[in-house]
mmCIF file with all atom_site columns, C-alpha atoms and ligand atoms in Angstrom:
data_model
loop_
_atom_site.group_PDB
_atom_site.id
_atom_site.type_symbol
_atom_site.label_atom_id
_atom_site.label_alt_id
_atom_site.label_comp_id
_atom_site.label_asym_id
_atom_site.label_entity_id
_atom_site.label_seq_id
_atom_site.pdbx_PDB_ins_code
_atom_site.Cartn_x
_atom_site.Cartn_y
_atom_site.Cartn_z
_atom_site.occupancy
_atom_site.B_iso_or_equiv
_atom_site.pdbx_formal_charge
_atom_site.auth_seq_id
_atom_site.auth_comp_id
_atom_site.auth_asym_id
_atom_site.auth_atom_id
_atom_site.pdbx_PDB_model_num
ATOM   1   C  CA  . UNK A 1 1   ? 13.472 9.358  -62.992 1.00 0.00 ? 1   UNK A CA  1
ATOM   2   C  CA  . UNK A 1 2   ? 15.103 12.035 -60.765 1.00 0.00 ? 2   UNK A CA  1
ATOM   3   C  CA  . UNK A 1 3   ? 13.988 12.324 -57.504 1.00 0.00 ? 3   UNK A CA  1
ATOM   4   C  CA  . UNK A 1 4   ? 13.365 15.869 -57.230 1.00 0.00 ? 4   UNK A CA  1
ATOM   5   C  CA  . UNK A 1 5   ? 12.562 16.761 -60.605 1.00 0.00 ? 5   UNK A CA  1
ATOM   6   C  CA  . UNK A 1 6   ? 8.756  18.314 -60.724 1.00 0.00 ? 6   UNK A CA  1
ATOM   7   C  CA  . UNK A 1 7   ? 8.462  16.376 -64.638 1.00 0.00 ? 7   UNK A CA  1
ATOM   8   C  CA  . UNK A 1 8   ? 9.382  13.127 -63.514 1.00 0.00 ? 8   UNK A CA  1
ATOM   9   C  CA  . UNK A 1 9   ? 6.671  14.152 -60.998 1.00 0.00 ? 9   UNK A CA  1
ATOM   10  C  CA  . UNK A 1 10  ? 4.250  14.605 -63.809 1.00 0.00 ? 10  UNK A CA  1
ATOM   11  C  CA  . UNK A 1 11  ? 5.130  11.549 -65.691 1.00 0.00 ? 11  UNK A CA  1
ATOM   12  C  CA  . UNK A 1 12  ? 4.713  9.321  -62.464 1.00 0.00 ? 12  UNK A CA  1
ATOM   13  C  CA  . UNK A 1 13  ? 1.166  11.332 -61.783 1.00 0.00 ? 13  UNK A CA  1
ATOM   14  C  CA  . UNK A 1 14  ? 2.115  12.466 -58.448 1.00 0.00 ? 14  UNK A CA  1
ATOM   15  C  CA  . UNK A 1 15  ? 2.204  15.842 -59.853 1.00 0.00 ? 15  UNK A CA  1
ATOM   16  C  CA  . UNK A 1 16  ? -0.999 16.904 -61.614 1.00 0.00 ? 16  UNK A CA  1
ATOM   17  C  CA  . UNK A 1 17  ? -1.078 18.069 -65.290 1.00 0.00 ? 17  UNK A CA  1
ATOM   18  C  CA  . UNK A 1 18  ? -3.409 18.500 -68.234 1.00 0.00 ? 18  UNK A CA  1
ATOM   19  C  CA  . UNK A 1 19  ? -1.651 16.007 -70.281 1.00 0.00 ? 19  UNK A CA  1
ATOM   20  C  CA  . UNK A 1 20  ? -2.942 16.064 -73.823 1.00 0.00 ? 20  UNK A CA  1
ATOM   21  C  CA  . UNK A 1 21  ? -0.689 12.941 -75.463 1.00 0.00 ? 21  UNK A CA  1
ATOM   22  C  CA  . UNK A 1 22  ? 1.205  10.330 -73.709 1.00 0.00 ? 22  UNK A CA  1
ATOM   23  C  CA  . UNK A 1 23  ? 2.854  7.046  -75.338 1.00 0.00 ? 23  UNK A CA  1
ATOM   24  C  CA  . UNK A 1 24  ? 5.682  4.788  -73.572 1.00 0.00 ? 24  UNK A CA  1
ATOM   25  C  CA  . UNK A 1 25  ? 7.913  7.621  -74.747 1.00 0.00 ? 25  UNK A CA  1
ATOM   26  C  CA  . UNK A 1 26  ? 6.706  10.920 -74.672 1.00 0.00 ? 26  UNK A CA  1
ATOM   27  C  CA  . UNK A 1 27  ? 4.175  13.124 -72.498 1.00 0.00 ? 27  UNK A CA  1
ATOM   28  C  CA  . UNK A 1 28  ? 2.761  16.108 -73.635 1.00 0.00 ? 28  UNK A CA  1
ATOM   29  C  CA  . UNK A 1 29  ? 0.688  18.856 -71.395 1.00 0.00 ? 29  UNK A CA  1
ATOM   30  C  CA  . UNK A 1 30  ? -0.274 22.449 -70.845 1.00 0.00 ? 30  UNK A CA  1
ATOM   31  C  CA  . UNK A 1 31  ? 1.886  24.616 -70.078 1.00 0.00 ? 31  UNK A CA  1
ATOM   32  C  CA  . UNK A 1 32  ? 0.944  25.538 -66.378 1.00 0.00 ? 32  UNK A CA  1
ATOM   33  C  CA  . UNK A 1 33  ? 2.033  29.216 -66.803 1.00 0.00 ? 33  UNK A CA  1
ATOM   34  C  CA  . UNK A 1 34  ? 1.318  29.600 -70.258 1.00 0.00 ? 34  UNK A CA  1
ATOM   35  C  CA  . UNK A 1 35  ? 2.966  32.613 -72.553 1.00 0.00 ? 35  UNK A CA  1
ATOM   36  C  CA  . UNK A 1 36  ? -0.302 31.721 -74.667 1.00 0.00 ? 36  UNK A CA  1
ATOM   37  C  CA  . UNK A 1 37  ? -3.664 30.036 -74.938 1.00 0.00 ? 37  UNK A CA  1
ATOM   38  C  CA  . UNK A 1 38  ? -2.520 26.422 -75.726 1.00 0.00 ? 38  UNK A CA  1
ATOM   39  C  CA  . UNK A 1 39  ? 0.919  26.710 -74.710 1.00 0.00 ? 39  UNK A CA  1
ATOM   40  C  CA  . UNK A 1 40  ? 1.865  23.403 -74.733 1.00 0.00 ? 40  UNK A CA  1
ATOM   41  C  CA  . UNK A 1 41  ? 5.077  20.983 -73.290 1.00 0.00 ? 41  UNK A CA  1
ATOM   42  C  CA  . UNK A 1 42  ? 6.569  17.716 -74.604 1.00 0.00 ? 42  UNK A CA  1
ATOM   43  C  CA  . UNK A 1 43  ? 9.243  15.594 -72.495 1.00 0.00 ? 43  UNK A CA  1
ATOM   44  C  CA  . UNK A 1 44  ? 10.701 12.306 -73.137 1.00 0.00 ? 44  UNK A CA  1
ATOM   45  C  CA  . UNK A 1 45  ? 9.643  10.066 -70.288 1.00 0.00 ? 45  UNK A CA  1
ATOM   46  C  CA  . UNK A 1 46  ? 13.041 9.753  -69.436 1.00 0.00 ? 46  UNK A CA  1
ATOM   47  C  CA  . UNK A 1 47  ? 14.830 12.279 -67.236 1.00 0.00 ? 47  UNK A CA  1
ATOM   48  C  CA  . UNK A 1 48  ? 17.516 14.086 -69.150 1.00 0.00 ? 48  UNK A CA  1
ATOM   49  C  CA  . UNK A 1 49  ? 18.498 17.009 -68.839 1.00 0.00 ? 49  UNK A CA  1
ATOM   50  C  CA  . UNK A 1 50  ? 19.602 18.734 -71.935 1.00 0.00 ? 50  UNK A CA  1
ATOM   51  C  CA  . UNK A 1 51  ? 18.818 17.542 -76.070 1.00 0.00 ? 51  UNK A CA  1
ATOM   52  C  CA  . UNK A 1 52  ? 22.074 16.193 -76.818 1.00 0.00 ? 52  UNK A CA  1
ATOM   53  C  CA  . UNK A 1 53  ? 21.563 14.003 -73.418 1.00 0.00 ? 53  UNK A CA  1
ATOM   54  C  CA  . UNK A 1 54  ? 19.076 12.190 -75.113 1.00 0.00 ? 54  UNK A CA  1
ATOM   55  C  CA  . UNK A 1 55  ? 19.605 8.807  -76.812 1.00 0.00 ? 55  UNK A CA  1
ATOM   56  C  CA  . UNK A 1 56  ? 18.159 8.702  -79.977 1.00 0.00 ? 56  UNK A CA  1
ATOM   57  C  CA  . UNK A 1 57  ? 14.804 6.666  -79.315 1.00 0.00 ? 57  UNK A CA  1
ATOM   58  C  CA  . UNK A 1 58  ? 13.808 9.506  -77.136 1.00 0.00 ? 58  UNK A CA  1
ATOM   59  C  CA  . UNK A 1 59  ? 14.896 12.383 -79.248 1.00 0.00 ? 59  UNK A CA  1
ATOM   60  C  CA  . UNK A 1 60  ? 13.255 11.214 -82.280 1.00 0.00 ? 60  UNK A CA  1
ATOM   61  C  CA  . UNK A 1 61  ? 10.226 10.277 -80.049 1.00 0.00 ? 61  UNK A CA  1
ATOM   62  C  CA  . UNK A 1 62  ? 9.855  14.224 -78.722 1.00 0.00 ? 62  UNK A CA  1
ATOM   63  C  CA  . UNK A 1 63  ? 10.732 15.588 -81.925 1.00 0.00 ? 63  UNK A CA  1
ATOM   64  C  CA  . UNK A 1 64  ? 8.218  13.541 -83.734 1.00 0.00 ? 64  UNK A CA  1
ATOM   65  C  CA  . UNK A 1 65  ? 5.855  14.248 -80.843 1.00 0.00 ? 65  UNK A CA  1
ATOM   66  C  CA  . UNK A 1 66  ? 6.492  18.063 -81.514 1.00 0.00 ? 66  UNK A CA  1
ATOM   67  C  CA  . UNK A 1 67  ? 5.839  18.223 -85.411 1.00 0.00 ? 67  UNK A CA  1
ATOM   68  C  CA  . UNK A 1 68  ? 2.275  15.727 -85.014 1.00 0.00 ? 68  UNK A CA  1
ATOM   69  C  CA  . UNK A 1 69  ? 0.758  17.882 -82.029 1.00 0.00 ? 69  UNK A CA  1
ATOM   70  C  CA  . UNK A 1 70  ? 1.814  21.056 -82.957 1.00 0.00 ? 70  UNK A CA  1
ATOM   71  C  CA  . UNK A 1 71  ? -1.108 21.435 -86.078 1.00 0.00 ? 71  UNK A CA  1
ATOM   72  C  CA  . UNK A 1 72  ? -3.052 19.854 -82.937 1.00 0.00 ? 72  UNK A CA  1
ATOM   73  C  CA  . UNK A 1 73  ? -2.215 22.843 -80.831 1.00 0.00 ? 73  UNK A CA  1
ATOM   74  C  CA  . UNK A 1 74  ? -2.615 25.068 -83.157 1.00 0.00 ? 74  UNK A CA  1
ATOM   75  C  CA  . UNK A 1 75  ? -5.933 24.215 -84.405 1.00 0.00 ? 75  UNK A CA  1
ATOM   76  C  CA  . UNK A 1 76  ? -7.481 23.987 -81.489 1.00 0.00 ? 76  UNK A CA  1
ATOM   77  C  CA  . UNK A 1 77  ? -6.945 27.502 -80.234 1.00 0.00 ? 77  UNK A CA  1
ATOM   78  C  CA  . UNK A 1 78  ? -7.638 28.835 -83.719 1.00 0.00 ? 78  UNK A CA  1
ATOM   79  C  CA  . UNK A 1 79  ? -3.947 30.035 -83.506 1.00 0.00 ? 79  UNK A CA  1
ATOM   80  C  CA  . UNK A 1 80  ? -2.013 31.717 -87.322 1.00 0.00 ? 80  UNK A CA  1
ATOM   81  C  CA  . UNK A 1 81  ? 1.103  30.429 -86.498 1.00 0.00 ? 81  UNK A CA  1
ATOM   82  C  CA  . UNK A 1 82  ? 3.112  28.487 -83.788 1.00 0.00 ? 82  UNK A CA  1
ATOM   83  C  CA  . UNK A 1 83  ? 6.529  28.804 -82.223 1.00 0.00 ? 83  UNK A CA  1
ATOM   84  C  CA  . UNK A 1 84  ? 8.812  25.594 -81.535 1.00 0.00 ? 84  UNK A CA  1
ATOM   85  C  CA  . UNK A 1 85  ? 11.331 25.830 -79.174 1.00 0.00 ? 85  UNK A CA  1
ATOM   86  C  CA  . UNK A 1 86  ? 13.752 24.390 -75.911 1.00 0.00 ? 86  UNK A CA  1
ATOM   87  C  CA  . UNK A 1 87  ? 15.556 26.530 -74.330 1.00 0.00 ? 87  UNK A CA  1
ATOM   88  C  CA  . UNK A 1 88  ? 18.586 24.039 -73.787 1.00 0.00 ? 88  UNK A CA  1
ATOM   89  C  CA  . UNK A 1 89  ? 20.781 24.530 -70.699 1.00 0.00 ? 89  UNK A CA  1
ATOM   90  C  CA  . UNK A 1 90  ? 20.554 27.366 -67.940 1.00 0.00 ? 90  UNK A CA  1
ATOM   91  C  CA  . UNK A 1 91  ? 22.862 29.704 -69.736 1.00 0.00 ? 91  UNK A CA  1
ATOM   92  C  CA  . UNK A 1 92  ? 19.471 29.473 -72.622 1.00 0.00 ? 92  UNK A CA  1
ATOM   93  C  CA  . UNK A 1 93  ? 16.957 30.081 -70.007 1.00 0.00 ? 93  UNK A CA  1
ATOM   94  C  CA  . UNK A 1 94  ? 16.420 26.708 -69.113 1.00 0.00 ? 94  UNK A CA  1
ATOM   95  C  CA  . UNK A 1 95  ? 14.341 26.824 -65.961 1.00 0.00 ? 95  UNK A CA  1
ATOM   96  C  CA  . UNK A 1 96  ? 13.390 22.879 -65.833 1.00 0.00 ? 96  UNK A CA  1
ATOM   97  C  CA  . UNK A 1 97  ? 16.372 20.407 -65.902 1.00 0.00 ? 97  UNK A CA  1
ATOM   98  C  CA  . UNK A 1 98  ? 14.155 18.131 -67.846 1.00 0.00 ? 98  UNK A CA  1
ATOM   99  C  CA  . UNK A 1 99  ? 14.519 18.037 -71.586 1.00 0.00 ? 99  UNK A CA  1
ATOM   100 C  CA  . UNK A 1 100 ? 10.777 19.656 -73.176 1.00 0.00 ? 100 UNK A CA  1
ATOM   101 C  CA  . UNK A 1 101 ? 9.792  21.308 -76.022 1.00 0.00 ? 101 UNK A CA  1
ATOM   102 C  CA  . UNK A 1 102 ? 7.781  24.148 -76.267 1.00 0.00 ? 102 UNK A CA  1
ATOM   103 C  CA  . UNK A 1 103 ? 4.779  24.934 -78.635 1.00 0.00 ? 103 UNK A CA  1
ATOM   104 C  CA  . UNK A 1 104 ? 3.225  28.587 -78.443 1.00 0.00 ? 104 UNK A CA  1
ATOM   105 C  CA  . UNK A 1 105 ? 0.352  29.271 -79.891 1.00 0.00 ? 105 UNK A CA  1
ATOM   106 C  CA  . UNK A 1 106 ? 0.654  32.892 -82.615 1.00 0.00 ? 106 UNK A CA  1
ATOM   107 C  CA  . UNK A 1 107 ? -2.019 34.998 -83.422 1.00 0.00 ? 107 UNK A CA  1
ATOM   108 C  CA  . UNK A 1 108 ? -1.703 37.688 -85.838 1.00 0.00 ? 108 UNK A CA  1
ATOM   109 C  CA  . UNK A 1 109 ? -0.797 40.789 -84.013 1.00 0.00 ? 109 UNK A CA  1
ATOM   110 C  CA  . UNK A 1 110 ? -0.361 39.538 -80.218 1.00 0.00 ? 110 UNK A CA  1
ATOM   111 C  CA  . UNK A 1 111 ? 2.464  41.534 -80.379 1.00 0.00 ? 111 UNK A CA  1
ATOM   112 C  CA  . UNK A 1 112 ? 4.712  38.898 -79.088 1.00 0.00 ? 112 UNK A CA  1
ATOM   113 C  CA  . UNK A 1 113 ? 8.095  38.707 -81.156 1.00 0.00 ? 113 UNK A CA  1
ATOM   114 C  CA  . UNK A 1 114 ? 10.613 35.664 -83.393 1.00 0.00 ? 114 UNK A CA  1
ATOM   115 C  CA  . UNK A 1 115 ? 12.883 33.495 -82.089 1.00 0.00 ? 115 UNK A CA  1
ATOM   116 C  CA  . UNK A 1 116 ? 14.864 36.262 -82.907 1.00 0.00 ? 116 UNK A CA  1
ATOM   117 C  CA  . UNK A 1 117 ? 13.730 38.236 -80.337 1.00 0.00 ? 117 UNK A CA  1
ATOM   118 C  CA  . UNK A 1 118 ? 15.441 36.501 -77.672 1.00 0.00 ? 118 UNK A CA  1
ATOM   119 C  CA  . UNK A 1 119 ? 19.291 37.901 -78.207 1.00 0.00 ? 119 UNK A CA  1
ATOM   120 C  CA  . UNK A 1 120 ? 18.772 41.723 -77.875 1.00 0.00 ? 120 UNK A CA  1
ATOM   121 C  CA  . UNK A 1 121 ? 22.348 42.583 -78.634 1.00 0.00 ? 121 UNK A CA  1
ATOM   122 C  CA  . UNK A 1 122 ? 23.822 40.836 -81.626 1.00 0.00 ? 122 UNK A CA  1
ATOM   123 C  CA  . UNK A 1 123 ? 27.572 39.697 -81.771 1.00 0.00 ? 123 UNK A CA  1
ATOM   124 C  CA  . UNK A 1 124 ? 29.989 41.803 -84.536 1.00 0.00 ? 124 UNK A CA  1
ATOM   125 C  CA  . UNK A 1 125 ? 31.583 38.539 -86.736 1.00 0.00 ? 125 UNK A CA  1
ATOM   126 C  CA  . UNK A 1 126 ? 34.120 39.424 -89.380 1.00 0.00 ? 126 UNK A CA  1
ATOM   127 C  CA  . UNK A 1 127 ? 34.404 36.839 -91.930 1.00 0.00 ? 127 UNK A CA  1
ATOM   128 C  CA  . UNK A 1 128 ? 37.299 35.181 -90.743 1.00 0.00 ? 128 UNK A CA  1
ATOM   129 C  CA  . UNK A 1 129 ? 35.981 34.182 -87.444 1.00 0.00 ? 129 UNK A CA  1
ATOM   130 C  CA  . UNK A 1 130 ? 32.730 33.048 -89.340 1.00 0.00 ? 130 UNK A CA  1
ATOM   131 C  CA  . UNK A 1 131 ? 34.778 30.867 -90.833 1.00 0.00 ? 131 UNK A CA  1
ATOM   132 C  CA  . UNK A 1 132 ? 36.334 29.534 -87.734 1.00 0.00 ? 132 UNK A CA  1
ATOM   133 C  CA  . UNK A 1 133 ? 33.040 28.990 -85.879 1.00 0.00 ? 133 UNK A CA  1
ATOM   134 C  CA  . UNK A 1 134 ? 32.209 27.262 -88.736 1.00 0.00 ? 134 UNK A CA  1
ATOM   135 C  CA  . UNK A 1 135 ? 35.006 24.743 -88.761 1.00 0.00 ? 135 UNK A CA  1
ATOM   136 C  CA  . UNK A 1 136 ? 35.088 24.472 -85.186 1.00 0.00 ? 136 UNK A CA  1
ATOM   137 C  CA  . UNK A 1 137 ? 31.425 22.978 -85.276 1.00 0.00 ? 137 UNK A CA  1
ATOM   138 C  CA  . UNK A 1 138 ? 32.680 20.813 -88.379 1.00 0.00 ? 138 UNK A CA  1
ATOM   139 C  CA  . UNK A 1 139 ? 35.277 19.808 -85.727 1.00 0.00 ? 139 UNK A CA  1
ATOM   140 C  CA  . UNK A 1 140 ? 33.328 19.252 -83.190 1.00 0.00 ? 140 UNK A CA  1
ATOM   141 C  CA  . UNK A 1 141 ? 30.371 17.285 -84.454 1.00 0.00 ? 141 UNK A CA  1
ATOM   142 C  CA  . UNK A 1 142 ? 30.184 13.678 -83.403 1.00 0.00 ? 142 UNK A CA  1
ATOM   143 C  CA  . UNK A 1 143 ? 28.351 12.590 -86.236 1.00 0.00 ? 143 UNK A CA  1
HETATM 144 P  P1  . 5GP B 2 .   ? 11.885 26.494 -69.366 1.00 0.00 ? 1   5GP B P1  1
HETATM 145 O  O1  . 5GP B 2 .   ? 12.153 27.905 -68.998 1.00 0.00 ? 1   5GP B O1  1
HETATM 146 O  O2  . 5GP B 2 .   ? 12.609 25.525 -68.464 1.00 0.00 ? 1   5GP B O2  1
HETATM 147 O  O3  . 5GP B 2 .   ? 12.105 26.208 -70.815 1.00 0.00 ? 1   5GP B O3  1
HETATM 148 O  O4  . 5GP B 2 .   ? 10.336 26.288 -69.170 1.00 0.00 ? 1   5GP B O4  1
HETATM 149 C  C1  . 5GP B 2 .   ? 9.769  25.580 -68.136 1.00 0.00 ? 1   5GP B C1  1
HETATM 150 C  C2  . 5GP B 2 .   ? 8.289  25.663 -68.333 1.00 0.00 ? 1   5GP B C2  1
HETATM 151 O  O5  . 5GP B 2 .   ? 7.666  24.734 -67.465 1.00 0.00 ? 1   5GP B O5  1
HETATM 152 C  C3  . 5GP B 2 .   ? 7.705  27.040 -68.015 1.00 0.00 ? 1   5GP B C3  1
HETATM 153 O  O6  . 5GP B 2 .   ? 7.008  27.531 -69.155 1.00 0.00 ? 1   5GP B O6  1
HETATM 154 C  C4  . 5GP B 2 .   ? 6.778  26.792 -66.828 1.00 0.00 ? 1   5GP B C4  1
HETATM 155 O  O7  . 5GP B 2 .   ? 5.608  27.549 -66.887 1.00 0.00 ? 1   5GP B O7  1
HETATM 156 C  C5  . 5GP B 2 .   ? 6.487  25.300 -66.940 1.00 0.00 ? 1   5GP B C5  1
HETATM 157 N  N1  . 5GP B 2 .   ? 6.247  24.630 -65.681 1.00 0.00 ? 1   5GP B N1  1
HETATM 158 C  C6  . 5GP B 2 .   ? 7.017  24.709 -64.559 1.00 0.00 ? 1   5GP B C6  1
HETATM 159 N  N2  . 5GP B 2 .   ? 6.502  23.918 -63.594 1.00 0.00 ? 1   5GP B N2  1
HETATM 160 C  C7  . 5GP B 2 .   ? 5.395  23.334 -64.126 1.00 0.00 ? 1   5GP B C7  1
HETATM 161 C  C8  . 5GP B 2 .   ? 4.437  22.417 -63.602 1.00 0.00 ? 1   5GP B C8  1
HETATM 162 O  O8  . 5GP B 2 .   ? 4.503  21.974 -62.449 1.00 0.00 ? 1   5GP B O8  1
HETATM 163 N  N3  . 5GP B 2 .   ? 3.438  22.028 -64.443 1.00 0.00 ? 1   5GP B N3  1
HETATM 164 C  C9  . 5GP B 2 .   ? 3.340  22.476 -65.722 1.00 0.00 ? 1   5GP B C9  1
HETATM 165 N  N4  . 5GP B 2 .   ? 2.307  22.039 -66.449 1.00 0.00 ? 1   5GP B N4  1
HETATM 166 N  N5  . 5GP B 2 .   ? 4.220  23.360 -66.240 1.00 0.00 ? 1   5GP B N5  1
HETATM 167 C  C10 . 5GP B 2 .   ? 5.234  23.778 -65.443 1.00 0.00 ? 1   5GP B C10 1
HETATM 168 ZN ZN1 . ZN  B 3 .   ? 12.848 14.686 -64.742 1.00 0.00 ? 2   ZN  B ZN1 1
#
């Protein structure tokens, strides 16, 4: 719980919300400015602030949260496809500090674009330092 944090407001109902799924885990709810109809949020319980903050109860509990309600979401708008997505960390376009996935509703020619679509100008990689970014993450993974 952080004090000041408008989805630890939700989870403690001091902040209203059209929550759609909620366990000891996980909440799910609308989107309040949706980028579609059904644009749907899931947060662990827990405040934290960016995916890798997460222990693993609570990632696995939002992830598996995200992959049962998203056919959910989907359906129930009548939507042809769905987009997953966190943006993690402010650099990403993280507006919330509060960990949440986001499921938006597609429909075939709203015109909207990939997760592609949200780097507009695309690095230059030779080879060689594909092959470095490469080991670095080898390197760097905790696993
Ligand atoms: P972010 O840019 O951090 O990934 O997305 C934050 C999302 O939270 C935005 O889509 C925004 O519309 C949504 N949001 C912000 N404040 C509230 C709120 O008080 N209630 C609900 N339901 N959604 C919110
Ligand atoms: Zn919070």
């Amino acid at each position: 719980m952080s004090e000041d944090c408008i989805f630890c407001g939700i989870v403690d109902g001091e902040v209203p919300s059209r929550t759609v799924y909620e366990d000891e885990n996980v909440q799910a709810f609308l989107d309040a400015t949706p980028l579609s109809r059904g644009h749907t949020l899931v947060i662990p319980k827990n405040h934290h602030e960016r995916v890798a903050d997460m222990p693993d109860g609570d990632r696995d509990a939002v992830f598996e949260a995200l992959g049962r309600l998203g056919p959910a979401v989907e359906a129930a708008v009548d939507a042809d496809g769905l987009n997953v997505g966190m943006n993690d960390g402010e650099a990403a376009g993280q507006e919330v500090p509060h960990v949440h996935g986001h499921l938006v509703p597609r429909f075939e020619g709203d015109g909207g674009g990939a997760v592609h679509s949200i780097v507009r100008t695309l690095p230059d990689l030779s080879e060689d330092e594909l092959d470095d970014i490469a080991d670095a993450i080898v390197t760097n993974d905790q696993g």
